[in-house]
């Protein structure tokens, strides 16, 4: 059965729940719920619904059994459950969070679901039941409950907290309490740690999910868009959200260059210089990273272009080693915009001086493009000169081009010319800026900074790959799959070079990939 969004079919009720939740979740969170594959009515008494198979995914309970989880990771997981609880309440599927074996972890240990369980007895599903689930998790592990969490569980059992926001605030208070007193022993007196629920009580479940084939809520209407009310009656879009600061979770990178199918030499150069520091303590794992990623596409004849790109890369490498990597206070900040601009001008001057000393003129003057990325944890600085590009891909926002080519067509478009006329010019793709051919007064690099607030893939590339919109045309096959932590970036670089040789091949090809995964930094919460 076709289940595409435009399909005019009547889906079984359970399939409608999957479809509604898929449209409700943002793109970054959509993978938390298995995708709907097919659904049909076998007969009037039986519905068949086929979903993504997650039988080989790691279970949350296995993580608790095998590791002594730090308190920050526990609270982060509880935060995730609360966020998902609010989403599932809208489609009447909170029971999905109350089935211990239904809680899974993706490759980055983010909470996901194996399947959806519609609520059989909605009135019985309260935060008290969620607290009971948290007790079950502690029961499955060898961990003792810290005093503040034990008090929280007691309040949940007594139904002193009935609102999600109230519970979220308590979790943040508990985290702040521990971080404000790093030497504080939060373990309560052993006698006070008697289980709130007996094993029999934990096994009793008055919120049993209903049979899928009996599920027929009046809220679902196959002929019209489904509107799901929140528990407060407010539209979902108006529900309050908590914006958490982010911290780096992982950083992977790879790069390679190829002369292409038609060139007998390679005028491209690139550099990857990354420093990683991993720290693990009672609050969890922290990664600090400092990375310098440079790509240069040289021009100016067989020897000239190759020399220009190498001089550009090496000059910038030495500059940032001195002005960033080696500075004692550089672990906490990126270089300033002025510092980055000065480094680029020094690279330009180094190549310009060679042109002058060798009396190179006209098209014989060597030069190079530049695209440069600096990463300090979740902080990123970007600079570029010429037409080498930087792309960024995220599951939420898709593919974006973060640089704008410095060529005649783009210059004329900025002046108000229609794009069709600008690109029709015979000199449309002639560079208006490059490092080396002219004095520093004529070099105006674009520089800007931003923060990573979601998992992202950065792609630095020369025009051997970017020509003919090759990246844009193959996002689904060659870019999006690389977001997975299981994807090998070296293989991804090789595949992109093969793609460029197959469809372009007329120029040198250089590709640098940087994959950054981020997670909420609960320690950075401000109240």
PDB file of C-alpha atoms in Angstrom, residues 57-64 73 77 80 103-113 486:
ATOM      1  CA  UNK A  57      19.045  -2.047  18.623  1.00  0.00           C
ATOM      2  CA  UNK A  58      20.505  -1.744  22.094  1.00  0.00           C
ATOM      3  CA  UNK A  59      17.975  -1.588  24.928  1.00  0.00           C
ATOM      4  CA  UNK A  60      17.999   1.169  27.516  1.00  0.00           C
ATOM      5  CA  UNK A  61      17.857  -1.400  30.292  1.00  0.00           C
ATOM      6  CA  UNK A  62      21.060  -3.009  28.976  1.00  0.00           C
ATOM      7  CA  UNK A  63      22.874   0.311  29.319  1.00  0.00           C
ATOM      8  CA  UNK A  64      21.785   0.558  32.942  1.00  0.00           C
ATOM      9  CA  UNK A  73      23.593  11.059  31.972  1.00  0.00           C
ATOM     10  CA  UNK A  77      17.840  10.445  29.825  1.00  0.00           C
ATOM     11  CA  UNK A  80      14.571  12.865  26.951  1.00  0.00           C
ATOM     12  CA  UNK A 103      12.964   1.704  25.177  1.00  0.00           C
ATOM     13  CA  UNK A 104      15.944   1.581  22.810  1.00  0.00           C
ATOM     14  CA  UNK A 105      19.140   3.509  22.123  1.00  0.00           C
ATOM     15  CA  UNK A 106      20.411   4.608  18.740  1.00  0.00           C
ATOM     16  CA  UNK A 107      24.095   4.540  17.808  1.00  0.00           C
ATOM     17  CA  UNK A 108      24.663   7.788  19.737  1.00  0.00           C
ATOM     18  CA  UNK A 109      22.801   6.500  22.819  1.00  0.00           C
ATOM     19  CA  UNK A 110      19.770   8.699  22.178  1.00  0.00           C
ATOM     20  CA  UNK A 111      16.450   7.408  23.475  1.00  0.00           C
ATOM     21  CA  UNK A 112      14.216   5.835  20.808  1.00  0.00           C
ATOM     22  CA  UNK A 113      11.171   3.560  20.708  1.00  0.00           C
ATOM     23  CA  UNK A 486      28.480   4.150  11.728  1.00  0.00           C
TER      24      UNK A 486
END
